[in-house]
PDB file of C-alpha atoms in Angstrom:
ATOM      1  CA  UNK P   1      38.485 -47.629  24.024  1.00  0.00           C
ATOM      2  CA  UNK P   2      39.632 -47.009  20.471  1.00  0.00           C
ATOM      3  CA  UNK P   3      38.240 -43.828  18.930  1.00  0.00           C
ATOM      4  CA  UNK P   4      36.132 -44.102  15.782  1.00  0.00           C
ATOM      5  CA  UNK P   5      37.292 -41.250  13.570  1.00  0.00           C
ATOM      6  CA  UNK P   6      34.738 -39.121  11.817  1.00  0.00           C
ATOM      7  CA  UNK P   7      34.711 -39.236   8.043  1.00  0.00           C
ATOM      8  CA  UNK P   8      36.809 -36.326   6.800  1.00  0.00           C
ATOM      9  CA  UNK P   9      38.057 -35.435   3.332  1.00  0.00           C
ATOM     10  CA  UNK P  10      41.278 -37.289   4.220  1.00  0.00           C
ATOM     11  CA  UNK P  11      39.262 -40.395   5.169  1.00  0.00           C
ATOM     12  CA  UNK P  12      37.407 -40.201   1.858  1.00  0.00           C
ATOM     13  CA  UNK P  13      40.638 -39.861  -0.099  1.00  0.00           C
ATOM     14  CA  UNK P  14      42.247 -42.785   1.746  1.00  0.00           C
ATOM     15  CA  UNK P  15      39.168 -44.901   0.996  1.00  0.00           C
ATOM     16  CA  UNK P  16      39.466 -44.082  -2.719  1.00  0.00           C
ATOM     17  CA  UNK P  17      43.077 -45.262  -2.671  1.00  0.00           C
ATOM     18  CA  UNK P  18      42.154 -48.502  -0.875  1.00  0.00           C
ATOM     19  CA  UNK P  19      39.397 -49.056  -3.445  1.00  0.00           C
ATOM     20  CA  UNK P  20      42.062 -48.853  -6.143  1.00  0.00           C
ATOM     21  CA  UNK P  21      44.396 -51.162  -4.176  1.00  0.00           C
ATOM     22  CA  UNK P  22      41.658 -53.800  -4.131  1.00  0.00           C
ATOM     23  CA  UNK P  23      41.300 -53.468  -7.904  1.00  0.00           C
ATOM     24  CA  UNK P  24      45.066 -53.767  -8.404  1.00  0.00           C
ATOM     25  CA  UNK P  25      45.074 -56.947  -6.303  1.00  0.00           C
ATOM     26  CA  UNK P  26      42.539 -58.465  -8.697  1.00  0.00           C
ATOM     27  CA  UNK P  27      39.530 -58.082  -6.401  1.00  0.00           C
ATOM     28  CA  UNK P  28      36.115 -56.656  -7.203  1.00  0.00           C
ATOM     29  CA  UNK P  29      35.561 -53.790  -4.726  1.00  0.00           C
ATOM     30  CA  UNK P  30      31.868 -53.746  -5.684  1.00  0.00           C
ATOM     31  CA  UNK P  31      31.152 -57.255  -4.409  1.00  0.00           C
ATOM     32  CA  UNK P  32      29.096 -57.455  -1.219  1.00  0.00           C
ATOM     33  CA  UNK P  33      31.916 -58.395   1.194  1.00  0.00           C
ATOM     34  CA  UNK P  34      34.181 -55.592  -0.016  1.00  0.00           C
ATOM     35  CA  UNK P  35      31.697 -52.737  -0.478  1.00  0.00           C
ATOM     36  CA  UNK P  36      32.573 -51.028   2.812  1.00  0.00           C
ATOM     37  CA  UNK P  37      36.154 -52.311   3.069  1.00  0.00           C
ATOM     38  CA  UNK P  38      37.909 -49.218   1.638  1.00  0.00           C
ATOM     39  CA  UNK P  39      36.218 -46.942   4.201  1.00  0.00           C
ATOM     40  CA  UNK P  40      36.810 -49.415   7.049  1.00  0.00           C
ATOM     41  CA  UNK P  41      40.512 -49.630   6.187  1.00  0.00           C
ATOM     42  CA  UNK P  42      40.787 -45.851   5.859  1.00  0.00           C
ATOM     43  CA  UNK P  43      39.259 -45.375   9.321  1.00  0.00           C
ATOM     44  CA  UNK P  44      41.424 -48.149  10.782  1.00  0.00           C
ATOM     45  CA  UNK P  45      44.598 -46.557   9.423  1.00  0.00           C
ATOM     46  CA  UNK P  46      43.621 -43.230  10.977  1.00  0.00           C
ATOM     47  CA  UNK P  47      43.206 -44.940  14.355  1.00  0.00           C
ATOM     48  CA  UNK P  48      46.442 -46.921  14.000  1.00  0.00           C
ATOM     49  CA  UNK P  49      48.412 -43.756  13.187  1.00  0.00           C
ATOM     50  CA  UNK P  50      46.693 -41.310  15.568  1.00  0.00           C
ATOM     51  CA  UNK P  51      49.960 -40.806  17.465  1.00  0.00           C
ATOM     52  CA  UNK P  52      51.061 -38.193  14.936  1.00  0.00           C
ATOM     53  CA  UNK P  53      48.397 -35.841  16.284  1.00  0.00           C
ATOM     54  CA  UNK P  54      49.292 -36.229  19.965  1.00  0.00           C
ATOM     55  CA  UNK P  55      51.997 -34.568  22.067  1.00  0.00           C
ATOM     56  CA  UNK P  56      53.649 -37.043  24.443  1.00  0.00           C
ATOM     57  CA  UNK P  57      55.465 -34.266  26.346  1.00  0.00           C
ATOM     58  CA  UNK P  58      52.152 -32.510  27.058  1.00  0.00           C
ATOM     59  CA  UNK P  59      50.681 -35.777  28.365  1.00  0.00           C
ATOM     60  CA  UNK P  60      53.482 -36.119  30.940  1.00  0.00           C
ATOM     61  CA  UNK P  61      53.336 -32.439  31.889  1.00  0.00           C
ATOM     62  CA  UNK P  62      49.577 -32.713  32.388  1.00  0.00           C
ATOM     63  CA  UNK P  63      50.144 -34.876  35.460  1.00  0.00           C
ATOM     64  CA  UNK P  64      53.411 -33.601  36.921  1.00  0.00           C
ATOM     65  CA  UNK P  65      53.684 -33.656  40.720  1.00  0.00           C
ATOM     66  CA  UNK P  66      56.422 -32.472  43.069  1.00  0.00           C
ATOM     67  CA  UNK P  67      57.568 -35.443  45.108  1.00  0.00           C
ATOM     68  CA  UNK P  68      60.777 -36.186  47.012  1.00  0.00           C
ATOM     69  CA  UNK P  69      60.967 -39.813  45.914  1.00  0.00           C
ATOM     70  CA  UNK P  70      64.257 -40.848  44.348  1.00  0.00           C
ATOM     71  CA  UNK P  71      63.969 -44.602  43.866  1.00  0.00           C
ATOM     72  CA  UNK P  72      63.020 -46.555  40.786  1.00  0.00           C
ATOM     73  CA  UNK P  73      59.460 -46.234  39.481  1.00  0.00           C
ATOM     74  CA  UNK P  74      58.584 -49.082  37.114  1.00  0.00           C
ATOM     75  CA  UNK P  75      55.598 -49.497  34.837  1.00  0.00           C
ATOM     76  CA  UNK P  76      55.936 -52.899  33.192  1.00  0.00           C
ATOM     77  CA  UNK P  77      54.014 -55.065  30.771  1.00  0.00           C
ATOM     78  CA  UNK P  78      52.473 -52.142  28.874  1.00  0.00           C
ATOM     79  CA  UNK P  79      50.796 -53.758  25.880  1.00  0.00           C
ATOM     80  CA  UNK P  80      51.324 -52.037  22.548  1.00  0.00           C
ATOM     81  CA  UNK P  81      50.563 -52.478  18.861  1.00  0.00           C
ATOM     82  CA  UNK P  82      52.343 -50.611  16.108  1.00  0.00           C
ATOM     83  CA  UNK P  83      52.851 -50.719  12.349  1.00  0.00           C
ATOM     84  CA  UNK P  84      56.248 -51.480  10.862  1.00  0.00           C
ATOM     85  CA  UNK P  85      57.144 -48.646   8.521  1.00  0.00           C
ATOM     86  CA  UNK P  86      58.812 -51.046   6.077  1.00  0.00           C
ATOM     87  CA  UNK P  87      55.792 -53.260   5.318  1.00  0.00           C
ATOM     88  CA  UNK P  88      52.951 -51.553   7.215  1.00  0.00           C
ATOM     89  CA  UNK P  89      52.340 -54.826   9.036  1.00  0.00           C
ATOM     90  CA  UNK P  90      51.780 -54.947  12.803  1.00  0.00           C
ATOM     91  CA  UNK P  91      54.368 -55.532  15.456  1.00  0.00           C
ATOM     92  CA  UNK P  92      53.203 -55.922  19.021  1.00  0.00           C
ATOM     93  CA  UNK P  93      54.340 -56.815  22.495  1.00  0.00           C
ATOM     94  CA  UNK P  94      55.214 -55.309  25.863  1.00  0.00           C
ATOM     95  CA  UNK P  95      57.045 -52.181  26.967  1.00  0.00           C
ATOM     96  CA  UNK P  96      58.723 -51.892  30.372  1.00  0.00           C
ATOM     97  CA  UNK P  97      59.657 -48.416  31.606  1.00  0.00           C
ATOM     98  CA  UNK P  98      61.593 -47.309  34.671  1.00  0.00           C
ATOM     99  CA  UNK P  99      62.631 -43.860  35.797  1.00  0.00           C
ATOM    100  CA  UNK P 100      64.257 -42.469  38.915  1.00  0.00           C
ATOM    101  CA  UNK P 101      62.542 -39.197  39.849  1.00  0.00           C
ATOM    102  CA  UNK P 102      64.497 -36.027  40.437  1.00  0.00           C
ATOM    103  CA  UNK P 103      61.951 -33.989  42.423  1.00  0.00           C
ATOM    104  CA  UNK P 104      58.966 -34.713  40.156  1.00  0.00           C
ATOM    105  CA  UNK P 105      56.830 -37.726  39.312  1.00  0.00           C
ATOM    106  CA  UNK P 106      54.111 -38.173  36.706  1.00  0.00           C
ATOM    107  CA  UNK P 107      50.847 -40.072  36.767  1.00  0.00           C
ATOM    108  CA  UNK P 108      51.503 -43.763  36.132  1.00  0.00           C
ATOM    109  CA  UNK P 109      48.916 -43.959  33.358  1.00  0.00           C
ATOM    110  CA  UNK P 110      50.783 -41.182  31.563  1.00  0.00           C
ATOM    111  CA  UNK P 111      53.742 -43.513  30.981  1.00  0.00           C
ATOM    112  CA  UNK P 112      51.378 -45.921  29.201  1.00  0.00           C
ATOM    113  CA  UNK P 113      49.937 -43.009  27.190  1.00  0.00           C
ATOM    114  CA  UNK P 114      53.442 -42.066  26.023  1.00  0.00           C
ATOM    115  CA  UNK P 115      53.888 -45.647  24.795  1.00  0.00           C
ATOM    116  CA  UNK P 116      50.535 -45.420  22.977  1.00  0.00           C
ATOM    117  CA  UNK P 117      51.444 -42.157  21.277  1.00  0.00           C
ATOM    118  CA  UNK P 118      54.749 -43.389  19.886  1.00  0.00           C
ATOM    119  CA  UNK P 119      53.387 -46.819  18.962  1.00  0.00           C
ATOM    120  CA  UNK P 120      50.484 -45.302  17.004  1.00  0.00           C
ATOM    121  CA  UNK P 121      52.790 -44.142  14.218  1.00  0.00           C
ATOM    122  CA  UNK P 122      54.589 -45.932  11.422  1.00  0.00           C
ATOM    123  CA  UNK P 123      57.587 -47.192  13.359  1.00  0.00           C
ATOM    124  CA  UNK P 124      60.633 -49.328  13.784  1.00  0.00           C
ATOM    125  CA  UNK P 125      61.043 -50.873  17.218  1.00  0.00           C
ATOM    126  CA  UNK P 126      64.467 -49.337  17.767  1.00  0.00           C
ATOM    127  CA  UNK P 127      63.241 -45.771  17.162  1.00  0.00           C
ATOM    128  CA  UNK P 128      60.108 -46.258  19.257  1.00  0.00           C
ATOM    129  CA  UNK P 129      62.233 -47.456  22.191  1.00  0.00           C
ATOM    130  CA  UNK P 130      64.458 -44.394  21.869  1.00  0.00           C
ATOM    131  CA  UNK P 131      61.525 -41.954  21.511  1.00  0.00           C
ATOM    132  CA  UNK P 132      59.861 -43.209  24.699  1.00  0.00           C
ATOM    133  CA  UNK P 133      63.110 -42.833  26.668  1.00  0.00           C
ATOM    134  CA  UNK P 134      63.876 -39.403  25.214  1.00  0.00           C
ATOM    135  CA  UNK P 135      60.391 -38.067  25.926  1.00  0.00           C
ATOM    136  CA  UNK P 136      60.536 -39.094  29.591  1.00  0.00           C
ATOM    137  CA  UNK P 137      64.102 -37.757  29.921  1.00  0.00           C
ATOM    138  CA  UNK P 138      63.318 -34.396  28.300  1.00  0.00           C
ATOM    139  CA  UNK P 139      60.038 -33.863  30.156  1.00  0.00           C
ATOM    140  CA  UNK P 140      60.663 -35.155  33.678  1.00  0.00           C
ATOM    141  CA  UNK P 141      64.450 -34.588  33.880  1.00  0.00           C
ATOM    142  CA  UNK P 142      64.811 -37.698  36.059  1.00  0.00           C
ATOM    143  CA  UNK P 143      68.024 -39.148  37.442  1.00  0.00           C
ATOM    144  CA  UNK P 144      67.710 -41.882  34.811  1.00  0.00           C
ATOM    145  CA  UNK P 145      65.333 -43.679  32.459  1.00  0.00           C
ATOM    146  CA  UNK P 146      65.325 -47.198  31.047  1.00  0.00           C
ATOM    147  CA  UNK P 147      62.978 -48.642  28.444  1.00  0.00           C
ATOM    148  CA  UNK P 148      62.850 -52.264  27.295  1.00  0.00           C
ATOM    149  CA  UNK P 149      60.583 -53.329  24.412  1.00  0.00           C
ATOM    150  CA  UNK P 150      59.824 -56.969  23.585  1.00  0.00           C
ATOM    151  CA  UNK P 151      57.931 -57.509  20.337  1.00  0.00           C
ATOM    152  CA  UNK P 152      56.798 -59.953  17.704  1.00  0.00           C
ATOM    153  CA  UNK P 153      56.822 -58.673  14.133  1.00  0.00           C
ATOM    154  CA  UNK P 154      54.192 -59.836  11.656  1.00  0.00           C
ATOM    155  CA  UNK P 155      56.563 -58.922   8.812  1.00  0.00           C
ATOM    156  CA  UNK P 156      58.788 -61.765  10.084  1.00  0.00           C
ATOM    157  CA  UNK P 157      55.877 -64.096  10.878  1.00  0.00           C
ATOM    158  CA  UNK P 158      53.644 -63.701   7.793  1.00  0.00           C
ATOM    159  CA  UNK P 159      56.222 -63.049   5.076  1.00  0.00           C
ATOM    160  CA  UNK P 160      59.988 -63.188   4.597  1.00  0.00           C
ATOM    161  CA  UNK P 161      61.546 -65.737   6.931  1.00  0.00           C
ATOM    162  CA  UNK P 162      58.132 -66.739   8.404  1.00  0.00           C
ATOM    163  CA  UNK P 163      59.463 -67.389  11.924  1.00  0.00           C
ATOM    164  CA  UNK P 164      56.515 -67.559  14.313  1.00  0.00           C
ATOM    165  CA  UNK P 165      58.201 -67.505  17.707  1.00  0.00           C
ATOM    166  CA  UNK P 166      60.991 -64.974  17.379  1.00  0.00           C
ATOM    167  CA  UNK P 167      60.916 -62.039  19.783  1.00  0.00           C
ATOM    168  CA  UNK P 168      62.914 -58.872  19.265  1.00  0.00           C
ATOM    169  CA  UNK P 169      64.137 -57.021  22.373  1.00  0.00           C
ATOM    170  CA  UNK P 170      65.437 -53.452  22.350  1.00  0.00           C
ATOM    171  CA  UNK P 171      66.565 -51.231  25.208  1.00  0.00           C
ATOM    172  CA  UNK P 172      67.461 -47.610  25.810  1.00  0.00           C
ATOM    173  CA  UNK P 173      68.783 -46.088  29.007  1.00  0.00           C
ATOM    174  CA  UNK P 174      70.253 -42.914  30.429  1.00  0.00           C
ATOM    175  CA  UNK P 175      71.572 -41.375  33.634  1.00  0.00           C
ATOM    176  CA  UNK P 176      71.678 -43.722  36.620  1.00  0.00           C
ATOM    177  CA  UNK P 177      70.901 -46.646  34.314  1.00  0.00           C
ATOM    178  CA  UNK P 178      74.356 -46.273  32.776  1.00  0.00           C
ATOM    179  CA  UNK P 179      75.486 -48.221  35.849  1.00  0.00           C
ATOM    180  CA  UNK P 180      75.296 -51.969  35.233  1.00  0.00           C
ATOM    181  CA  UNK P 181      74.026 -52.582  38.787  1.00  0.00           C
ATOM    182  CA  UNK P 182      71.011 -50.286  38.280  1.00  0.00           C
ATOM    183  CA  UNK P 183      70.214 -51.814  34.877  1.00  0.00           C
ATOM    184  CA  UNK P 184      70.427 -55.296  36.388  1.00  0.00           C
ATOM    185  CA  UNK P 185      68.077 -54.333  39.219  1.00  0.00           C
ATOM    186  CA  UNK P 186      65.523 -53.166  36.623  1.00  0.00           C
ATOM    187  CA  UNK P 187      65.930 -56.307  34.514  1.00  0.00           C
ATOM    188  CA  UNK P 188      65.457 -58.489  37.616  1.00  0.00           C
ATOM    189  CA  UNK P 189      62.293 -56.601  38.564  1.00  0.00           C
ATOM    190  CA  UNK P 190      60.711 -56.982  35.110  1.00  0.00           C
ATOM    191  CA  UNK P 191      61.686 -60.630  34.555  1.00  0.00           C
ATOM    192  CA  UNK P 192      58.684 -62.893  34.427  1.00  0.00           C
TER     193      UNK P 192
END
């Protein structure tokens, strides 16, 4: 469930700016259909960027368990939505994460929460991929981590080159995933 932020002074100020944006675009912010739009957009932007206020390391540490399991743990097909920092348009897709525990595991839902935290910021796909991998590496100290992100970018679909079916794939890996055989095993397990 997506939180509905309370109206704060920051929300009010954002709404004032969106009111002005509507005017600059040639719209009449006082017409019926747009009366509540500045506040709706302000609240939406606070939800879409809520990741700045969350600590991904703390999320992982909140469900850390000692376990002598040292094989690949994969959480795949984690849906995400983010905003491109260049145009503030959405990009969205799937994240696949694998790690090889080194004495500790974390709750599986916590991997998805880490994805949510980093995706709910103004982002570029490459940095988001790296941040997810780094967070898991730094918090769990596993034998290796690999992250693959597949995304469609509205900034490529709605404007610019207007290519509807292009998918961008990024990957980051460390530790045991530096071995081609281990990377290939992961890629085989996440292939559709």
